[in-house]
Short mmCIF file of N, CA and C in Angstrom, two decimals:
data_model
loop_
_atom_site.label_atom_id
_atom_site.label_comp_id
_atom_site.label_asym_id
_atom_site.label_seq_id
_atom_site.Cartn_x
_atom_site.Cartn_y
_atom_site.Cartn_z
N LYS A 1 -8.69 22.37 3.23
CA LYS A 1 -7.69 21.33 3.21
C LYS A 1 -8.04 20.28 4.25
N MET A 2 -7.84 19.04 3.88
CA MET A 2 -8.11 17.93 4.78
C MET A 2 -6.99 16.92 4.73
N LEU A 3 -6.84 16.22 5.82
CA LEU A 3 -5.90 15.12 5.90
C LEU A 3 -6.73 13.84 5.96
N ILE A 4 -6.51 12.97 4.99
CA ILE A 4 -7.19 11.69 4.97
C ILE A 4 -6.12 10.61 4.90
N LEU A 5 -6.11 9.75 5.92
CA LEU A 5 -5.12 8.67 5.98
C LEU A 5 -5.82 7.36 6.28
N ASN A 6 -5.31 6.30 5.69
CA ASN A 6 -5.80 4.95 5.94
C ASN A 6 -4.62 4.08 6.35
N ILE A 7 -4.89 3.04 7.13
CA ILE A 7 -3.86 2.07 7.46
C ILE A 7 -3.27 1.55 6.15
N GLY A 8 -1.95 1.50 6.07
CA GLY A 8 -1.29 1.00 4.87
C GLY A 8 -0.91 2.08 3.87
N ASP A 9 -1.43 3.30 4.03
CA ASP A 9 -1.04 4.40 3.13
C ASP A 9 0.45 4.65 3.26
N ILE A 10 1.05 5.08 2.17
CA ILE A 10 2.47 5.42 2.15
C ILE A 10 2.58 6.94 2.15
N ILE A 11 3.28 7.49 3.16
CA ILE A 11 3.53 8.92 3.26
C ILE A 11 4.79 9.12 4.08
N LYS A 12 5.65 9.97 3.61
CA LYS A 12 6.87 10.28 4.37
C LYS A 12 6.50 11.12 5.58
N ARG A 13 7.19 10.87 6.68
CA ARG A 13 6.93 11.58 7.92
C ARG A 13 6.97 13.09 7.71
N ASP A 14 8.02 13.60 7.03
CA ASP A 14 8.13 15.04 6.81
C ASP A 14 6.98 15.58 5.96
N ASP A 15 6.49 14.78 5.00
CA ASP A 15 5.36 15.21 4.18
C ASP A 15 4.08 15.30 5.03
N LEU A 16 3.93 14.36 5.96
CA LEU A 16 2.77 14.39 6.86
C LEU A 16 2.84 15.61 7.76
N LEU A 17 4.01 15.91 8.29
CA LEU A 17 4.16 17.09 9.15
C LEU A 17 3.90 18.38 8.36
N LYS A 18 4.40 18.42 7.13
CA LYS A 18 4.16 19.59 6.29
C LYS A 18 2.67 19.77 6.01
N LYS A 19 1.98 18.66 5.77
CA LYS A 19 0.53 18.72 5.51
C LYS A 19 -0.19 19.30 6.73
N LEU A 20 0.19 18.87 7.93
CA LEU A 20 -0.43 19.41 9.14
C LEU A 20 -0.17 20.91 9.27
N VAL A 21 1.05 21.33 9.00
CA VAL A 21 1.38 22.75 9.06
C VAL A 21 0.59 23.52 8.00
N ASP A 22 0.48 22.97 6.80
CA ASP A 22 -0.30 23.61 5.74
C ASP A 22 -1.77 23.75 6.13
N MET A 23 -2.23 22.84 6.97
CA MET A 23 -3.62 22.89 7.45
C MET A 23 -3.73 23.82 8.65
N THR A 24 -2.65 24.51 8.97
CA THR A 24 -2.52 25.48 10.06
C THR A 24 -2.52 24.87 11.45
N TYR A 25 -2.20 23.59 11.55
CA TYR A 25 -1.93 23.01 12.86
C TYR A 25 -0.56 23.50 13.29
N GLU A 26 -0.38 23.67 14.58
CA GLU A 26 0.88 24.15 15.13
C GLU A 26 1.56 23.03 15.90
N ARG A 27 2.84 22.85 15.64
CA ARG A 27 3.59 21.86 16.41
C ARG A 27 3.90 22.44 17.78
N ASN A 28 3.55 21.67 18.82
CA ASN A 28 3.81 22.14 20.17
C ASN A 28 4.00 20.93 21.07
N GLN A 29 5.21 20.71 21.51
CA GLN A 29 5.53 19.56 22.34
C GLN A 29 5.13 19.78 23.80
N ILE A 30 4.97 21.03 24.22
CA ILE A 30 4.73 21.34 25.63
C ILE A 30 3.27 21.68 25.91
N ASP A 31 2.71 22.64 25.19
CA ASP A 31 1.33 23.07 25.41
C ASP A 31 0.43 22.42 24.37
N PHE A 32 0.08 21.15 24.61
CA PHE A 32 -0.67 20.33 23.67
C PHE A 32 -2.16 20.60 23.85
N HIS A 33 -2.79 21.22 22.86
CA HIS A 33 -4.20 21.59 22.93
C HIS A 33 -4.81 21.53 21.52
N ARG A 34 -6.09 21.84 21.43
CA ARG A 34 -6.77 21.79 20.14
C ARG A 34 -6.02 22.60 19.09
N GLY A 35 -5.92 22.01 17.90
CA GLY A 35 -5.25 22.69 16.80
C GLY A 35 -3.73 22.54 16.81
N THR A 36 -3.23 21.62 17.66
CA THR A 36 -1.78 21.40 17.72
C THR A 36 -1.47 19.93 17.44
N PHE A 37 -0.18 19.68 17.20
CA PHE A 37 0.29 18.30 17.08
C PHE A 37 1.66 18.22 17.73
N ARG A 38 2.02 17.00 18.11
CA ARG A 38 3.35 16.76 18.67
C ARG A 38 3.91 15.51 18.02
N VAL A 39 5.23 15.42 18.02
CA VAL A 39 5.91 14.35 17.31
C VAL A 39 6.92 13.71 18.25
N ASN A 40 6.90 12.39 18.27
CA ASN A 40 7.89 11.62 19.02
C ASN A 40 8.34 10.48 18.11
N GLY A 41 9.42 10.71 17.38
CA GLY A 41 9.90 9.71 16.42
C GLY A 41 8.90 9.53 15.30
N ASP A 42 8.41 8.31 15.12
CA ASP A 42 7.43 8.01 14.07
C ASP A 42 5.99 8.03 14.59
N VAL A 43 5.79 8.64 15.76
CA VAL A 43 4.45 8.76 16.34
C VAL A 43 4.05 10.23 16.32
N ILE A 44 2.91 10.52 15.69
CA ILE A 44 2.41 11.88 15.59
C ILE A 44 1.04 11.92 16.27
N ASP A 45 0.93 12.77 17.29
CA ASP A 45 -0.34 12.98 17.99
C ASP A 45 -0.92 14.30 17.53
N VAL A 46 -2.21 14.28 17.18
CA VAL A 46 -2.90 15.47 16.69
C VAL A 46 -4.17 15.66 17.52
N ILE A 47 -4.41 16.91 17.92
CA ILE A 47 -5.71 17.21 18.54
C ILE A 47 -6.49 18.05 17.54
N PRO A 48 -7.49 17.45 16.90
CA PRO A 48 -8.31 18.20 15.95
C PRO A 48 -8.97 19.40 16.62
N ILE A 49 -9.16 20.44 15.85
CA ILE A 49 -9.69 21.70 16.38
C ILE A 49 -11.06 21.52 17.04
N GLY A 50 -11.85 20.59 16.56
CA GLY A 50 -13.19 20.40 17.10
C GLY A 50 -13.26 19.47 18.30
N GLU A 51 -12.13 18.95 18.74
CA GLU A 51 -12.11 17.97 19.84
C GLU A 51 -11.79 18.60 21.18
N LYS A 52 -12.43 18.09 22.22
CA LYS A 52 -12.15 18.55 23.58
C LYS A 52 -11.51 17.46 24.42
N LYS A 53 -11.79 16.20 24.09
CA LYS A 53 -11.35 15.09 24.92
C LYS A 53 -10.42 14.11 24.23
N ASN A 54 -10.50 14.01 22.91
CA ASN A 54 -9.78 12.95 22.20
C ASN A 54 -8.81 13.51 21.17
N GLY A 55 -7.71 12.81 21.03
CA GLY A 55 -6.74 13.12 20.01
C GLY A 55 -6.59 11.93 19.08
N ILE A 56 -5.84 12.13 18.01
CA ILE A 56 -5.58 11.08 17.04
C ILE A 56 -4.07 10.80 17.06
N ARG A 57 -3.72 9.53 17.20
CA ARG A 57 -2.31 9.11 17.16
C ARG A 57 -2.08 8.36 15.85
N ILE A 58 -1.11 8.83 15.09
CA ILE A 58 -0.73 8.21 13.83
C ILE A 58 0.66 7.63 14.04
N GLU A 59 0.79 6.32 13.85
CA GLU A 59 2.08 5.66 14.01
C GLU A 59 2.55 5.17 12.65
N LEU A 60 3.76 5.55 12.31
CA LEU A 60 4.34 5.15 11.03
C LEU A 60 5.35 4.03 11.26
N PHE A 61 5.47 3.18 10.27
CA PHE A 61 6.54 2.19 10.22
C PHE A 61 7.25 2.46 8.91
N GLY A 62 8.37 3.16 9.00
CA GLY A 62 9.00 3.67 7.78
C GLY A 62 8.10 4.74 7.20
N ASP A 63 7.71 4.57 5.94
CA ASP A 63 6.80 5.53 5.29
C ASP A 63 5.37 5.02 5.22
N GLU A 64 5.07 3.96 5.96
CA GLU A 64 3.72 3.37 5.92
C GLU A 64 2.95 3.71 7.19
N VAL A 65 1.68 4.07 7.01
CA VAL A 65 0.80 4.31 8.16
C VAL A 65 0.50 2.94 8.76
N ASP A 66 1.03 2.71 9.95
CA ASP A 66 0.94 1.41 10.61
C ASP A 66 -0.28 1.31 11.52
N THR A 67 -0.51 2.35 12.31
CA THR A 67 -1.60 2.34 13.28
C THR A 67 -2.22 3.73 13.37
N ILE A 68 -3.53 3.78 13.48
CA ILE A 68 -4.26 5.02 13.76
C ILE A 68 -5.12 4.74 14.98
N SER A 69 -4.98 5.57 16.00
CA SER A 69 -5.72 5.36 17.25
C SER A 69 -6.35 6.66 17.72
N GLU A 70 -7.43 6.51 18.46
CA GLU A 70 -8.02 7.63 19.17
C GLU A 70 -7.61 7.50 20.62
N PHE A 71 -7.14 8.61 21.23
CA PHE A 71 -6.68 8.53 22.61
C PHE A 71 -7.25 9.67 23.44
N ASP A 72 -7.31 9.45 24.74
CA ASP A 72 -7.77 10.45 25.69
C ASP A 72 -6.66 11.47 25.87
N ILE A 73 -6.96 12.74 25.65
CA ILE A 73 -5.96 13.79 25.71
C ILE A 73 -5.34 13.91 27.11
N LEU A 74 -6.13 13.76 28.14
CA LEU A 74 -5.62 13.92 29.51
C LEU A 74 -4.78 12.75 29.98
N THR A 75 -5.21 11.53 29.68
CA THR A 75 -4.53 10.35 30.23
C THR A 75 -3.58 9.69 29.24
N GLY A 76 -3.79 9.92 27.95
CA GLY A 76 -2.99 9.26 26.92
C GLY A 76 -3.43 7.84 26.62
N VAL A 77 -4.48 7.38 27.30
CA VAL A 77 -4.97 6.02 27.12
C VAL A 77 -5.64 5.88 25.75
N ILE A 78 -5.27 4.82 25.04
CA ILE A 78 -5.87 4.53 23.74
C ILE A 78 -7.32 4.10 23.96
N LYS A 79 -8.25 4.79 23.27
CA LYS A 79 -9.68 4.45 23.40
C LYS A 79 -10.08 3.42 22.37
N ASN A 80 -9.62 3.60 21.14
CA ASN A 80 -9.92 2.61 20.11
C ASN A 80 -8.99 2.79 18.92
N LYS A 81 -8.88 1.71 18.16
CA LYS A 81 -8.08 1.72 16.93
C LYS A 81 -8.99 2.10 15.78
N LYS A 82 -8.42 2.76 14.79
CA LYS A 82 -9.20 3.18 13.64
C LYS A 82 -8.53 2.65 12.37
N LYS A 83 -9.33 2.49 11.32
CA LYS A 83 -8.79 2.06 10.04
C LYS A 83 -8.40 3.26 9.19
N SER A 84 -9.00 4.41 9.50
CA SER A 84 -8.71 5.62 8.74
C SER A 84 -8.99 6.84 9.60
N VAL A 85 -8.53 7.98 9.12
CA VAL A 85 -8.79 9.24 9.80
C VAL A 85 -8.99 10.31 8.73
N ASP A 86 -9.96 11.16 8.95
CA ASP A 86 -10.12 12.35 8.12
C ASP A 86 -10.18 13.52 9.09
N ASN A 87 -9.28 14.43 8.90
CA ASN A 87 -9.06 15.49 9.86
C ASN A 87 -9.29 16.83 9.19
N CYS A 88 -10.25 17.58 9.67
CA CYS A 88 -10.54 18.90 9.10
C CYS A 88 -9.44 19.89 9.44
N SER A 89 -9.29 20.86 8.59
CA SER A 89 -8.28 21.89 8.77
C SER A 89 -8.53 22.69 10.04
N ALA A 90 -7.47 23.18 10.61
CA ALA A 90 -7.57 24.03 11.78
C ALA A 90 -7.76 25.48 11.39
N ASP A 91 -7.62 25.82 10.11
CA ASP A 91 -7.55 27.23 9.76
C ASP A 91 -8.85 28.00 9.88
N ALA A 92 -9.96 27.34 10.04
CA ALA A 92 -11.20 28.07 10.27
C ALA A 92 -11.14 28.80 11.61
N TYR A 93 -10.32 28.29 12.51
CA TYR A 93 -10.22 28.85 13.85
C TYR A 93 -8.86 29.47 14.13
N ASN A 94 -7.83 29.06 13.40
CA ASN A 94 -6.46 29.42 13.72
C ASN A 94 -5.75 29.83 12.44
N ILE A 95 -5.78 31.11 12.13
CA ILE A 95 -5.18 31.59 10.89
C ILE A 95 -3.68 31.77 11.08
N THR A 96 -2.93 31.11 10.23
CA THR A 96 -1.47 31.21 10.25
C THR A 96 -1.02 31.69 8.88
N SER A 97 -0.18 32.70 8.87
CA SER A 97 0.27 33.25 7.60
C SER A 97 1.12 32.24 6.83
N ARG A 98 1.17 32.41 5.53
CA ARG A 98 1.98 31.54 4.67
C ARG A 98 3.45 31.59 5.10
N GLU A 99 3.93 32.79 5.43
CA GLU A 99 5.32 32.95 5.86
C GLU A 99 5.58 32.17 7.15
N LYS A 100 4.65 32.23 8.09
CA LYS A 100 4.81 31.52 9.36
C LYS A 100 4.80 30.01 9.13
N ARG A 101 3.91 29.52 8.25
CA ARG A 101 3.86 28.09 7.95
C ARG A 101 5.19 27.64 7.34
N LYS A 102 5.75 28.47 6.44
CA LYS A 102 7.03 28.14 5.82
C LYS A 102 8.12 28.08 6.89
N GLU A 103 8.12 29.03 7.81
CA GLU A 103 9.10 29.06 8.90
C GLU A 103 8.97 27.81 9.77
N ILE A 104 7.74 27.42 10.09
CA ILE A 104 7.51 26.23 10.91
C ILE A 104 7.99 25.00 10.16
N TYR A 105 7.69 24.91 8.87
CA TYR A 105 8.09 23.75 8.09
C TYR A 105 9.61 23.62 8.04
N ILE A 106 10.29 24.74 7.82
CA ILE A 106 11.76 24.71 7.79
C ILE A 106 12.29 24.20 9.13
N HIS A 107 11.68 24.62 10.21
CA HIS A 107 12.07 24.16 11.54
C HIS A 107 11.82 22.65 11.67
N LEU A 108 10.70 22.17 11.16
CA LEU A 108 10.36 20.75 11.26
C LEU A 108 11.39 19.87 10.57
N ILE A 109 11.78 20.25 9.36
CA ILE A 109 12.68 19.38 8.61
C ILE A 109 14.12 19.51 9.06
N SER A 110 14.43 20.55 9.82
CA SER A 110 15.81 20.70 10.28
C SER A 110 16.08 19.98 11.58
N GLU A 111 15.07 19.37 12.17
CA GLU A 111 15.25 18.65 13.44
C GLU A 111 15.91 17.32 13.24
#
């Protein structure tokens, strides 16, 4: 499973979060590390499993992908803007059961 997004794509925030969970990324607002994502309103930060220094920030405006940026995980400083992102699944390294993904998704949409 892969996540491929381009500036201008239309995707609902909850559908994007579900896609990340389906790819076995874990939502974690406190312990942000590889294979996790965090959400602050319409801003979703993802640390791809293969990354050590950089994360991907996806900013939505309504249901439209407005901005995609690469940022430094430690400082939060934006390194560069991107036109698209393709993000490999975390499940090669982080196996999450179907039941657990469903539980996480239910938690996501109930917030």
